[in-house]
Amino acid sequence: MSGLVLVFIILTVAMIYEAARIEETSGDINSRIDEIALALEREFKNDLVRWNAQFDAPLLEFTYLNPDVLFDSSSADLKPRFKEILGEFFPRYIGVLSEFKDTILEIRIEGHTSSRWDEATTRQEAYGKNMDLSHRRTAAVLQYSYSLQDVQLNYFDWLSKRLVAVGMSSSRLIVDSQGREQERRSRRVTFRVITNAEQKLLCRDSRYRDECPRDKVSNQ
């Protein structure tokens, strides 16, 4: 009986230790995310109003909200003013993020539309056409961002493994307090940082370590 009690105590202590270690790791990772958010806020705090953009620190997400500046209706061609904004924004954005290479898993350009498509006869048809449009728009933003000289010269190799373009169609509409769609605000482009926080937590948890690539574990 005493042997079983001893085994139980040992297992309990081990579980407490493992939980404490994971919690400490989580705190370290959250601190790193906070550092990224603070660095981005400092870099762009004076630019958001004139770009009609917002920064969501917890999501590490920039959103450009003025559809009249971004694209013409049903078009995937970047408007001249949006090209100017990207020329100002993107090299500085990547310059900040490059200081946190160990934490960044993906940099995602997301294209969002309203649910409207005037020629569509069904919601499903409208959604499909908006999906195609949002894909083409984010691809255009990605290609233009890569064309910027500073990006080509200094960041291409690192960025080409992380920058992706994702069309979201009308899957994430912006609605008002009554749940009604805000069509203009829903037509937007976002830049969002995806960190490797979850991956690091899993790889540091002994229960999942066998599922992690060896180089991921050894480099934590």
PDB file of C-alpha atoms in Angstrom:
ATOM      1  CA  MET A   1       0.000   0.000   0.000  1.00  0.00           C
ATOM      2  CA  SER A   2       2.786   2.403   0.930  1.00  0.00           C
ATOM      3  CA  GLY A   3       4.401   1.650  -2.425  1.00  0.00           C
ATOM      4  CA  LEU A   4       1.267   2.728  -4.310  1.00  0.00           C
ATOM      5  CA  VAL A   5       1.096   5.922  -2.267  1.00  0.00           C
ATOM      6  CA  LEU A   6       4.718   6.676  -3.124  1.00  0.00           C
ATOM      7  CA  VAL A   7       4.072   6.095  -6.834  1.00  0.00           C
ATOM      8  CA  PHE A   8       1.040   8.387  -6.665  1.00  0.00           C
ATOM      9  CA  ILE A   9       3.081  11.134  -4.979  1.00  0.00           C
ATOM     10  CA  ILE A  10       5.861  10.837  -7.558  1.00  0.00           C
ATOM     11  CA  LEU A  11       3.365  11.038 -10.449  1.00  0.00           C
ATOM     12  CA  THR A  12       1.604  14.011  -8.892  1.00  0.00           C
ATOM     13  CA  VAL A  13       4.862  15.897  -8.387  1.00  0.00           C
ATOM     14  CA  ALA A  14       5.887  15.128 -11.964  1.00  0.00           C
ATOM     15  CA  MET A  15       2.569  16.416 -13.313  1.00  0.00           C
ATOM     16  CA  ILE A  16       2.812  19.600 -11.249  1.00  0.00           C
ATOM     17  CA  TYR A  17       6.360  20.182 -12.460  1.00  0.00           C
ATOM     18  CA  GLU A  18       5.369  19.615 -16.090  1.00  0.00           C
ATOM     19  CA  ALA A  19       2.382  21.960 -15.789  1.00  0.00           C
ATOM     20  CA  ALA A  20       4.532  24.661 -14.204  1.00  0.00           C
ATOM     21  CA  ARG A  21       7.137  24.301 -16.939  1.00  0.00           C
ATOM     22  CA  ILE A  22       4.529  24.625 -19.701  1.00  0.00           C
ATOM     23  CA  GLU A  23       2.969  27.639 -17.974  1.00  0.00           C
ATOM     24  CA  GLU A  24       6.377  29.289 -17.769  1.00  0.00           C
ATOM     25  CA  THR A  25       6.956  28.570 -21.457  1.00  0.00           C
ATOM     26  CA  SER A  26       3.548  30.035 -22.308  1.00  0.00           C
ATOM     27  CA  GLY A  27       4.418  33.183 -20.402  1.00  0.00           C
ATOM     28  CA  ASP A  28       7.684  33.536 -22.306  1.00  0.00           C
ATOM     29  CA  ILE A  29       5.921  33.149 -25.650  1.00  0.00           C
ATOM     30  CA  ASN A  30       3.164  35.610 -24.754  1.00  0.00           C
ATOM     31  CA  SER A  31       5.836  38.080 -23.737  1.00  0.00           C
ATOM     32  CA  ARG A  32       7.453  37.680 -27.158  1.00  0.00           C
ATOM     33  CA  ILE A  33       4.118  38.350 -28.882  1.00  0.00           C
ATOM     34  CA  ASP A  34       3.676  41.472 -26.755  1.00  0.00           C
ATOM     35  CA  GLU A  35       7.119  42.621 -27.883  1.00  0.00           C
ATOM     36  CA  ILE A  36       6.105  42.259 -31.538  1.00  0.00           C
ATOM     37  CA  ALA A  37       2.885  44.184 -30.950  1.00  0.00           C
ATOM     38  CA  LEU A  38       4.717  46.995 -29.157  1.00  0.00           C
ATOM     39  CA  ALA A  39       7.347  47.265 -31.889  1.00  0.00           C
ATOM     40  CA  LEU A  40       4.665  47.484 -34.596  1.00  0.00           C
ATOM     41  CA  GLU A  41       2.660  50.044 -32.637  1.00  0.00           C
ATOM     42  CA  ARG A  42       5.728  52.234 -32.177  1.00  0.00           C
ATOM     43  CA  GLU A  43       6.613  52.041 -35.865  1.00  0.00           C
ATOM     44  CA  PHE A  44       3.177  52.847 -37.264  1.00  0.00           C
ATOM     45  CA  LYS A  45       1.277  54.811 -34.623  1.00  0.00           C
ATOM     46  CA  ASN A  46       1.570  58.063 -36.612  1.00  0.00           C
ATOM     47  CA  ASP A  47       0.511  56.507 -39.921  1.00  0.00           C
ATOM     48  CA  LEU A  48      -2.735  54.676 -39.149  1.00  0.00           C
ATOM     49  CA  VAL A  49      -5.111  57.637 -39.451  1.00  0.00           C
ATOM     50  CA  ARG A  50      -3.812  58.878 -42.793  1.00  0.00           C
ATOM     51  CA  TRP A  51      -3.856  55.329 -44.174  1.00  0.00           C
ATOM     52  CA  ASN A  52      -7.345  54.696 -42.770  1.00  0.00           C
ATOM     53  CA  ALA A  53      -5.931  51.599 -41.113  1.00  0.00           C
ATOM     54  CA  GLN A  54      -6.314  49.897 -37.752  1.00  0.00           C
ATOM     55  CA  PHE A  55      -3.931  47.767 -35.731  1.00  0.00           C
ATOM     56  CA  ASP A  56      -5.261  45.011 -33.476  1.00  0.00           C
ATOM     57  CA  ALA A  57      -2.378  44.287 -31.098  1.00  0.00           C
ATOM     58  CA  PRO A  58      -3.627  40.955 -29.627  1.00  0.00           C
ATOM     59  CA  LEU A  59      -4.121  39.559 -33.150  1.00  0.00           C
ATOM     60  CA  LEU A  60      -0.996  41.253 -34.570  1.00  0.00           C
ATOM     61  CA  GLU A  61      -3.249  42.403 -37.403  1.00  0.00           C
ATOM     62  CA  PHE A  62      -3.232  45.502 -39.617  1.00  0.00           C
ATOM     63  CA  THR A  63      -6.469  46.236 -41.476  1.00  0.00           C
ATOM     64  CA  TYR A  64      -6.948  48.662 -44.375  1.00  0.00           C
ATOM     65  CA  LEU A  65     -10.577  49.725 -44.298  1.00  0.00           C
ATOM     66  CA  ASN A  66     -11.217  52.171 -47.143  1.00  0.00           C
ATOM     67  CA  PRO A  67     -12.375  50.162 -50.178  1.00  0.00           C
ATOM     68  CA  ASP A  68     -12.256  53.273 -52.388  1.00  0.00           C
ATOM     69  CA  VAL A  69      -8.477  53.364 -51.904  1.00  0.00           C
ATOM     70  CA  LEU A  70      -7.840  49.646 -52.346  1.00  0.00           C
ATOM     71  CA  PHE A  71      -9.561  48.381 -55.521  1.00  0.00           C
ATOM     72  CA  ASP A  72     -12.302  49.322 -57.941  1.00  0.00           C
ATOM     73  CA  SER A  73     -15.490  47.303 -57.656  1.00  0.00           C
ATOM     74  CA  SER A  74     -15.023  43.703 -58.915  1.00  0.00           C
ATOM     75  CA  SER A  75     -11.396  44.491 -59.830  1.00  0.00           C
ATOM     76  CA  ALA A  76      -8.152  42.968 -58.547  1.00  0.00           C
ATOM     77  CA  ASP A  77      -5.969  45.830 -59.812  1.00  0.00           C
ATOM     78  CA  LEU A  78      -4.359  47.831 -57.019  1.00  0.00           C
ATOM     79  CA  LYS A  79      -5.318  51.486 -57.114  1.00  0.00           C
ATOM     80  CA  PRO A  80      -2.457  54.037 -57.245  1.00  0.00           C
ATOM     81  CA  ARG A  81      -3.009  55.278 -53.695  1.00  0.00           C
ATOM     82  CA  PHE A  82      -2.925  51.730 -52.322  1.00  0.00           C
ATOM     83  CA  LYS A  83       0.378  51.147 -54.113  1.00  0.00           C
ATOM     84  CA  GLU A  84       1.739  54.268 -52.432  1.00  0.00           C
ATOM     85  CA  ILE A  85       0.587  53.035 -49.034  1.00  0.00           C
ATOM     86  CA  LEU A  86       2.104  49.592 -49.595  1.00  0.00           C
ATOM     87  CA  GLY A  87       5.363  51.217 -50.662  1.00  0.00           C
ATOM     88  CA  GLU A  88       5.471  53.077 -47.351  1.00  0.00           C
ATOM     89  CA  PHE A  89       4.121  50.299 -45.171  1.00  0.00           C
ATOM     90  CA  PHE A  90       5.469  46.978 -46.321  1.00  0.00           C
ATOM     91  CA  PRO A  91       9.271  47.425 -46.199  1.00  0.00           C
ATOM     92  CA  ARG A  92       9.007  48.961 -42.713  1.00  0.00           C
ATOM     93  CA  TYR A  93       6.580  46.236 -41.630  1.00  0.00           C
ATOM     94  CA  ILE A  94       8.914  43.456 -42.707  1.00  0.00           C
ATOM     95  CA  GLY A  95      11.868  45.314 -41.227  1.00  0.00           C
ATOM     96  CA  VAL A  96      10.203  45.221 -37.805  1.00  0.00           C
ATOM     97  CA  LEU A  97       9.110  41.593 -38.135  1.00  0.00           C
ATOM     98  CA  SER A  98      12.558  40.444 -39.236  1.00  0.00           C
ATOM     99  CA  GLU A  99      13.771  41.216 -35.704  1.00  0.00           C
ATOM    100  CA  PHE A 100      11.499  38.413 -34.434  1.00  0.00           C
ATOM    101  CA  LYS A 101      12.335  35.646 -36.895  1.00  0.00           C
ATOM    102  CA  ASP A 102      12.411  32.960 -34.212  1.00  0.00           C
ATOM    103  CA  THR A 103       8.765  33.639 -33.310  1.00  0.00           C
ATOM    104  CA  ILE A 104       7.093  34.167 -36.700  1.00  0.00           C
ATOM    105  CA  LEU A 105       5.634  31.173 -38.483  1.00  0.00           C
ATOM    106  CA  GLU A 106       3.630  32.965 -41.181  1.00  0.00           C
ATOM    107  CA  ILE A 107       2.780  36.438 -42.467  1.00  0.00           C
ATOM    108  CA  ARG A 108      -0.666  36.344 -43.987  1.00  0.00           C
ATOM    109  CA  ILE A 109      -2.274  38.778 -46.433  1.00  0.00           C
ATOM    110  CA  GLU A 110      -6.035  38.291 -46.208  1.00  0.00           C
ATOM    111  CA  GLY A 111      -8.583  39.672 -48.649  1.00  0.00           C
ATOM    112  CA  HIS A 112     -12.145  40.190 -47.389  1.00  0.00           C
ATOM    113  CA  THR A 113     -15.265  41.108 -49.329  1.00  0.00           C
ATOM    114  CA  SER A 114     -18.863  41.941 -48.538  1.00  0.00           C
ATOM    115  CA  SER A 115     -21.518  39.330 -49.243  1.00  0.00           C
ATOM    116  CA  ARG A 116     -22.819  41.297 -52.242  1.00  0.00           C
ATOM    117  CA  TRP A 117     -22.380  40.271 -55.864  1.00  0.00           C
ATOM    118  CA  ASP A 118     -24.954  42.055 -57.973  1.00  0.00           C
ATOM    119  CA  GLU A 119     -25.154  39.525 -60.803  1.00  0.00           C
ATOM    120  CA  ALA A 120     -25.331  36.490 -58.510  1.00  0.00           C
ATOM    121  CA  THR A 121     -28.663  34.687 -58.200  1.00  0.00           C
ATOM    122  CA  THR A 122     -27.853  32.786 -54.971  1.00  0.00           C
ATOM    123  CA  ARG A 123     -25.798  33.350 -51.834  1.00  0.00           C
ATOM    124  CA  GLN A 124     -23.592  30.418 -52.812  1.00  0.00           C
ATOM    125  CA  GLU A 125     -22.865  31.942 -56.207  1.00  0.00           C
ATOM    126  CA  ALA A 126     -22.047  35.302 -54.644  1.00  0.00           C
ATOM    127  CA  TYR A 127     -19.758  33.646 -52.122  1.00  0.00           C
ATOM    128  CA  GLY A 128     -17.896  31.739 -54.853  1.00  0.00           C
ATOM    129  CA  LYS A 129     -17.402  34.804 -57.045  1.00  0.00           C
ATOM    130  CA  ASN A 130     -16.225  36.836 -54.056  1.00  0.00           C
ATOM    131  CA  MET A 131     -13.834  34.033 -53.122  1.00  0.00           C
ATOM    132  CA  ASP A 132     -12.258  34.195 -56.573  1.00  0.00           C
ATOM    133  CA  LEU A 133     -12.060  37.990 -56.353  1.00  0.00           C
ATOM    134  CA  SER A 134     -10.500  37.968 -52.888  1.00  0.00           C
ATOM    135  CA  HIS A 135      -7.892  35.413 -54.025  1.00  0.00           C
ATOM    136  CA  ARG A 136      -6.924  37.558 -57.000  1.00  0.00           C
ATOM    137  CA  ARG A 137      -6.729  40.684 -54.885  1.00  0.00           C
ATOM    138  CA  THR A 138      -4.470  39.187 -52.229  1.00  0.00           C
ATOM    139  CA  ALA A 139      -2.248  37.704 -54.947  1.00  0.00           C
ATOM    140  CA  ALA A 140      -1.937  41.189 -56.446  1.00  0.00           C
ATOM    141  CA  VAL A 141      -0.991  42.653 -53.058  1.00  0.00           C
ATOM    142  CA  LEU A 142       1.588  39.902 -52.510  1.00  0.00           C
ATOM    143  CA  GLN A 143       3.151  40.351 -55.950  1.00  0.00           C
ATOM    144  CA  TYR A 144       3.371  44.114 -55.577  1.00  0.00           C
ATOM    145  CA  SER A 145       4.880  43.792 -52.102  1.00  0.00           C
ATOM    146  CA  TYR A 146       7.567  41.471 -53.464  1.00  0.00           C
ATOM    147  CA  SER A 147       8.327  43.943 -56.254  1.00  0.00           C
ATOM    148  CA  LEU A 148       9.460  46.640 -53.818  1.00  0.00           C
ATOM    149  CA  GLN A 149      13.230  47.066 -54.083  1.00  0.00           C
ATOM    150  CA  ASP A 150      14.034  46.971 -50.378  1.00  0.00           C
ATOM    151  CA  VAL A 151      12.027  43.766 -49.988  1.00  0.00           C
ATOM    152  CA  GLN A 152      13.765  42.126 -52.946  1.00  0.00           C
ATOM    153  CA  LEU A 153      17.245  43.049 -51.757  1.00  0.00           C
ATOM    154  CA  ASN A 154      16.982  42.429 -48.027  1.00  0.00           C
ATOM    155  CA  TYR A 155      14.102  40.116 -47.156  1.00  0.00           C
ATOM    156  CA  PHE A 156      13.119  37.900 -50.077  1.00  0.00           C
ATOM    157  CA  ASP A 157      14.765  34.658 -48.937  1.00  0.00           C
ATOM    158  CA  TRP A 158      13.254  34.806 -45.465  1.00  0.00           C
ATOM    159  CA  LEU A 159       9.927  36.182 -46.606  1.00  0.00           C
ATOM    160  CA  SER A 160       9.375  33.675 -49.402  1.00  0.00           C
ATOM    161  CA  LYS A 161       9.052  30.917 -46.789  1.00  0.00           C
ATOM    162  CA  ARG A 162       6.463  32.808 -44.743  1.00  0.00           C
ATOM    163  CA  LEU A 163       4.394  35.258 -46.788  1.00  0.00           C
ATOM    164  CA  VAL A 164       1.081  33.855 -48.052  1.00  0.00           C
ATOM    165  CA  ALA A 165      -2.012  35.336 -49.705  1.00  0.00           C
ATOM    166  CA  VAL A 166      -5.418  34.089 -48.577  1.00  0.00           C
ATOM    167  CA  GLY A 167      -8.785  34.967 -50.078  1.00  0.00           C
ATOM    168  CA  MET A 168     -11.493  34.971 -47.419  1.00  0.00           C
ATOM    169  CA  SER A 169     -14.534  35.983 -49.525  1.00  0.00           C
ATOM    170  CA  SER A 170     -17.330  37.073 -47.160  1.00  0.00           C
ATOM    171  CA  SER A 171     -16.514  34.557 -44.423  1.00  0.00           C
ATOM    172  CA  ARG A 172     -15.650  37.261 -41.869  1.00  0.00           C
ATOM    173  CA  LEU A 173     -18.083  40.084 -42.365  1.00  0.00           C
ATOM    174  CA  ILE A 174     -18.042  43.170 -40.176  1.00  0.00           C
ATOM    175  CA  VAL A 175     -21.444  43.708 -38.620  1.00  0.00           C
ATOM    176  CA  ASP A 176     -22.967  46.426 -36.441  1.00  0.00           C
ATOM    177  CA  SER A 177     -24.433  45.997 -32.966  1.00  0.00           C
ATOM    178  CA  GLN A 178     -27.695  44.769 -34.520  1.00  0.00           C
ATOM    179  CA  GLY A 179     -25.915  42.080 -36.507  1.00  0.00           C
ATOM    180  CA  ARG A 180     -26.367  43.903 -39.819  1.00  0.00           C
ATOM    181  CA  GLU A 181     -23.575  43.660 -42.368  1.00  0.00           C
ATOM    182  CA  GLN A 182     -21.428  46.748 -42.882  1.00  0.00           C
ATOM    183  CA  GLU A 183     -20.633  46.330 -46.546  1.00  0.00           C
ATOM    184  CA  ARG A 184     -17.966  49.014 -46.939  1.00  0.00           C
ATOM    185  CA  ARG A 185     -16.033  48.023 -43.833  1.00  0.00           C
ATOM    186  CA  SER A 186     -16.246  44.367 -44.805  1.00  0.00           C
ATOM    187  CA  ARG A 187     -14.319  45.123 -48.019  1.00  0.00           C
ATOM    188  CA  ARG A 188     -10.835  45.235 -46.582  1.00  0.00           C
ATOM    189  CA  VAL A 189      -7.277  43.892 -46.689  1.00  0.00           C
ATOM    190  CA  THR A 190      -5.472  42.662 -43.603  1.00  0.00           C
ATOM    191  CA  PHE A 191      -1.870  41.786 -42.796  1.00  0.00           C
ATOM    192  CA  ARG A 192      -1.657  39.306 -39.956  1.00  0.00           C
ATOM    193  CA  VAL A 193       1.278  37.676 -38.182  1.00  0.00           C
ATOM    194  CA  ILE A 194       0.928  34.015 -37.206  1.00  0.00           C
ATOM    195  CA  THR A 195       3.394  33.045 -34.483  1.00  0.00           C
ATOM    196  CA  ASN A 196       4.769  29.612 -33.682  1.00  0.00           C
ATOM    197  CA  ALA A 197       3.505  29.863 -30.096  1.00  0.00           C
ATOM    198  CA  GLU A 198       1.253  26.807 -30.286  1.00  0.00           C
ATOM    199  CA  GLN A 199       3.933  24.781 -32.038  1.00  0.00           C
ATOM    200  CA  LYS A 200       6.498  25.654 -29.393  1.00  0.00           C
ATOM    201  CA  LEU A 201       4.156  24.736 -26.578  1.00  0.00           C
ATOM    202  CA  LEU A 202       3.411  21.357 -28.123  1.00  0.00           C
ATOM    203  CA  CYS A 203       7.048  20.621 -28.797  1.00  0.00           C
ATOM    204  CA  ARG A 204       7.969  21.419 -25.198  1.00  0.00           C
ATOM    205  CA  ASP A 205       5.226  19.192 -23.851  1.00  0.00           C
ATOM    206  CA  SER A 206       6.658  15.682 -23.488  1.00  0.00           C
ATOM    207  CA  ARG A 207       3.304  14.182 -24.481  1.00  0.00           C
ATOM    208  CA  TYR A 208       3.607  15.578 -28.015  1.00  0.00           C
ATOM    209  CA  ARG A 209       7.359  15.808 -28.512  1.00  0.00           C
ATOM    210  CA  ASP A 210       7.537  12.707 -30.695  1.00  0.00           C
ATOM    211  CA  GLU A 211       5.305  14.495 -33.215  1.00  0.00           C
ATOM    212  CA  CYS A 212       7.698  17.448 -33.568  1.00  0.00           C
ATOM    213  CA  PRO A 213      10.529  17.567 -36.087  1.00  0.00           C
ATOM    214  CA  ARG A 214      13.857  17.025 -34.346  1.00  0.00           C
ATOM    215  CA  ASP A 215      15.255  20.347 -35.488  1.00  0.00           C
ATOM    216  CA  LYS A 216      12.218  22.115 -34.000  1.00  0.00           C
ATOM    217  CA  VAL A 217      12.792  20.518 -30.617  1.00  0.00           C
ATOM    218  CA  SER A 218      16.522  21.035 -30.521  1.00  0.00           C
ATOM    219  CA  ASN A 219      16.231  24.712 -31.446  1.00  0.00           C
ATOM    220  CA  GLN A 220      13.693  25.692 -28.776  1.00  0.00           C
TER     221      GLN A 220
END
